Amino acid sequence: MSILTNIKHWFGNWKLKRSDLEKKRIRKVYNLQSAKRITVLFDATEELDINLVKAFVSELSKGKDEVNALGYVNEKGKSLQHMSILHFDFFSQEELNWYGKPQGVVIDNFIKEDYDILIDLSLMEFYPLTYLAVASPSKFKVGRHREDVKVFDLMIDNKKNPGLESLITEITHYLNRIDPS
């Protein structure tokens, strides 16, 4: 990462920690059976990751009212694999303001939606995905354990097995075991 990118991410995180976005959220515990509306955030830079998330979203969609995914492409532009399709939207560095905050119609629509569960599958700290995880009014937020933010209601420790497939397996396991009552 360049020095300028580090400064932008530091400034973005500084602003995020001082915002009241997370304070407005109404928290409620859900599992995969009780949730009707689920959204997934993920790093969509690599095609292999997109395919893993597509399979995960397909599995989650069974018996649900709505399951969507929003992928961040950590590049200037998007390729054909990043075309928005049913249940999947993508944004890239082109949709970020000067300090890395995502903006645009796709982002505005995402932030307005009140999902039962938000699942953050990002394996690295990308400020745009962190911002969306915090800004989302989703009732129950799940992601990997991180020291930089305290937004998740359920944090998965993936240090022993840091891959995306393993994170998906762990999240699925724990979201099936939670008792929301």
mmCIF file of C-alpha atoms in Angstrom, residues 44-138:
data_model
loop_
_atom_site.group_PDB
_atom_site.id
_atom_site.type_symbol
_atom_site.label_atom_id
_atom_site.label_comp_id
_atom_site.label_asym_id
_atom_site.label_seq_id
_atom_site.Cartn_x
_atom_site.Cartn_y
_atom_site.Cartn_z
ATOM 1 C CA ALA A 44 -14.407 -9.122 -5.308
ATOM 2 C CA THR A 45 -10.991 -8.443 -6.797
ATOM 3 C CA GLU A 46 -10.245 -12.115 -7.566
ATOM 4 C CA GLU A 47 -12.495 -14.289 -9.728
ATOM 5 C CA LEU A 48 -12.024 -17.326 -7.456
ATOM 6 C CA ASP A 49 -13.405 -15.344 -4.491
ATOM 7 C CA ILE A 50 -16.399 -14.210 -6.548
ATOM 8 C CA ASN A 51 -17.191 -17.845 -7.409
ATOM 9 C CA LEU A 52 -16.938 -18.923 -3.746
ATOM 10 C CA VAL A 53 -19.283 -16.121 -2.683
ATOM 11 C CA LYS A 54 -21.736 -16.922 -5.488
ATOM 12 C CA ALA A 55 -21.955 -20.519 -4.245
ATOM 13 C CA PHE A 56 -22.378 -19.276 -0.648
ATOM 14 C CA VAL A 57 -25.137 -16.814 -1.632
ATOM 15 C CA SER A 58 -26.880 -19.533 -3.622
ATOM 16 C CA GLU A 59 -26.855 -21.797 -0.555
ATOM 17 C CA LEU A 60 -28.053 -18.981 1.744
ATOM 18 C CA SER A 61 -30.893 -18.044 -0.623
ATOM 19 C CA LYS A 62 -32.886 -21.216 -0.046
ATOM 20 C CA GLY A 63 -36.075 -20.272 1.782
ATOM 21 C CA LYS A 64 -35.141 -16.605 2.239
ATOM 22 C CA ASP A 65 -37.006 -13.483 1.146
ATOM 23 C CA GLU A 66 -33.814 -11.770 -0.008
ATOM 24 C CA VAL A 67 -30.082 -12.495 -0.094
ATOM 25 C CA ASN A 68 -27.753 -9.975 -1.710
ATOM 26 C CA ALA A 69 -24.009 -9.508 -2.028
ATOM 27 C CA LEU A 70 -21.918 -6.385 -2.521
ATOM 28 C CA GLY A 71 -18.361 -6.843 -3.705
ATOM 29 C CA TYR A 72 -15.501 -4.354 -3.617
ATOM 30 C CA VAL A 73 -13.077 -4.485 -6.549
ATOM 31 C CA ASN A 74 -9.746 -3.142 -5.281
ATOM 32 C CA GLU A 75 -8.820 -1.774 -8.705
ATOM 33 C CA LYS A 76 -9.573 1.331 -10.748
ATOM 34 C CA GLY A 77 -12.204 -0.319 -12.899
ATOM 35 C CA LYS A 78 -14.390 -3.372 -13.163
ATOM 36 C CA SER A 79 -14.193 -6.187 -15.697
ATOM 37 C CA LEU A 80 -16.964 -8.320 -17.187
ATOM 38 C CA GLN A 81 -16.887 -10.613 -14.135
ATOM 39 C CA HIS A 82 -17.904 -7.589 -12.066
ATOM 40 C CA MET A 83 -21.105 -6.842 -13.939
ATOM 41 C CA SER A 84 -24.051 -6.451 -11.594
ATOM 42 C CA ILE A 85 -26.394 -9.410 -11.814
ATOM 43 C CA LEU A 86 -29.344 -10.636 -9.801
ATOM 44 C CA HIS A 87 -28.380 -10.544 -6.089
ATOM 45 C CA PHE A 88 -24.861 -9.181 -6.822
ATOM 46 C CA ASP A 89 -23.581 -5.627 -7.092
ATOM 47 C CA PHE A 90 -19.990 -4.437 -7.345
ATOM 48 C CA PHE A 91 -18.130 -1.195 -6.782
ATOM 49 C CA SER A 92 -14.508 -0.249 -7.378
ATOM 50 C CA GLN A 93 -11.996 2.463 -6.548
ATOM 51 C CA GLU A 94 -13.817 4.677 -9.068
ATOM 52 C CA GLU A 95 -16.761 4.903 -6.618
ATOM 53 C CA LEU A 96 -14.640 6.120 -3.690
ATOM 54 C CA ASN A 97 -14.232 9.718 -2.562
ATOM 55 C CA TRP A 98 -10.784 11.163 -1.834
ATOM 56 C CA TYR A 99 -10.379 9.379 1.526
ATOM 57 C CA GLY A 100 -11.866 6.070 0.420
ATOM 58 C CA LYS A 101 -15.513 6.378 1.430
ATOM 59 C CA PRO A 102 -17.745 4.550 -1.070
ATOM 60 C CA GLN A 103 -20.403 6.611 -2.797
ATOM 61 C CA GLY A 104 -22.996 6.287 -5.525
ATOM 62 C CA VAL A 105 -26.418 4.772 -6.139
ATOM 63 C CA VAL A 106 -25.384 1.194 -5.323
ATOM 64 C CA ILE A 107 -23.864 2.320 -2.020
ATOM 65 C CA ASP A 108 -26.850 4.531 -1.114
ATOM 66 C CA ASN A 109 -29.247 1.644 -1.766
ATOM 67 C CA PHE A 110 -27.120 -0.721 0.327
ATOM 68 C CA ILE A 111 -26.993 1.633 3.319
ATOM 69 C CA LYS A 112 -30.777 2.175 3.231
ATOM 70 C CA GLU A 113 -31.570 -1.548 3.461
ATOM 71 C CA ASP A 114 -32.267 -3.014 6.886
ATOM 72 C CA TYR A 115 -31.113 -6.633 6.674
ATOM 73 C CA ASP A 116 -31.495 -9.211 9.421
ATOM 74 C CA ILE A 117 -27.875 -10.384 8.996
ATOM 75 C CA LEU A 118 -24.842 -8.722 7.444
ATOM 76 C CA ILE A 119 -21.951 -11.091 6.736
ATOM 77 C CA ASP A 120 -18.575 -9.467 6.077
ATOM 78 C CA LEU A 121 -16.307 -11.929 4.270
ATOM 79 C CA SER A 122 -13.391 -9.535 3.794
ATOM 80 C CA LEU A 123 -10.071 -11.119 4.734
ATOM 81 C CA MET A 124 -8.121 -7.853 4.663
ATOM 82 C CA GLU A 125 -8.828 -4.423 6.073
ATOM 83 C CA PHE A 126 -10.350 -2.439 3.217
ATOM 84 C CA TYR A 127 -11.727 0.872 4.448
ATOM 85 C CA PRO A 128 -14.606 0.860 1.882
ATOM 86 C CA LEU A 129 -15.887 -2.489 3.196
ATOM 87 C CA THR A 130 -15.296 -1.461 6.808
ATOM 88 C CA TYR A 131 -17.305 1.711 6.224
ATOM 89 C CA LEU A 132 -20.207 -0.272 4.760
ATOM 90 C CA ALA A 133 -20.160 -2.782 7.634
ATOM 91 C CA VAL A 134 -20.420 0.092 10.111
ATOM 92 C CA ALA A 135 -22.910 2.179 8.113
ATOM 93 C CA SER A 136 -25.338 -0.672 7.456
ATOM 94 C CA PRO A 137 -28.371 -0.694 9.768
ATOM 95 C CA SER A 138 -28.393 -4.523 9.687
#
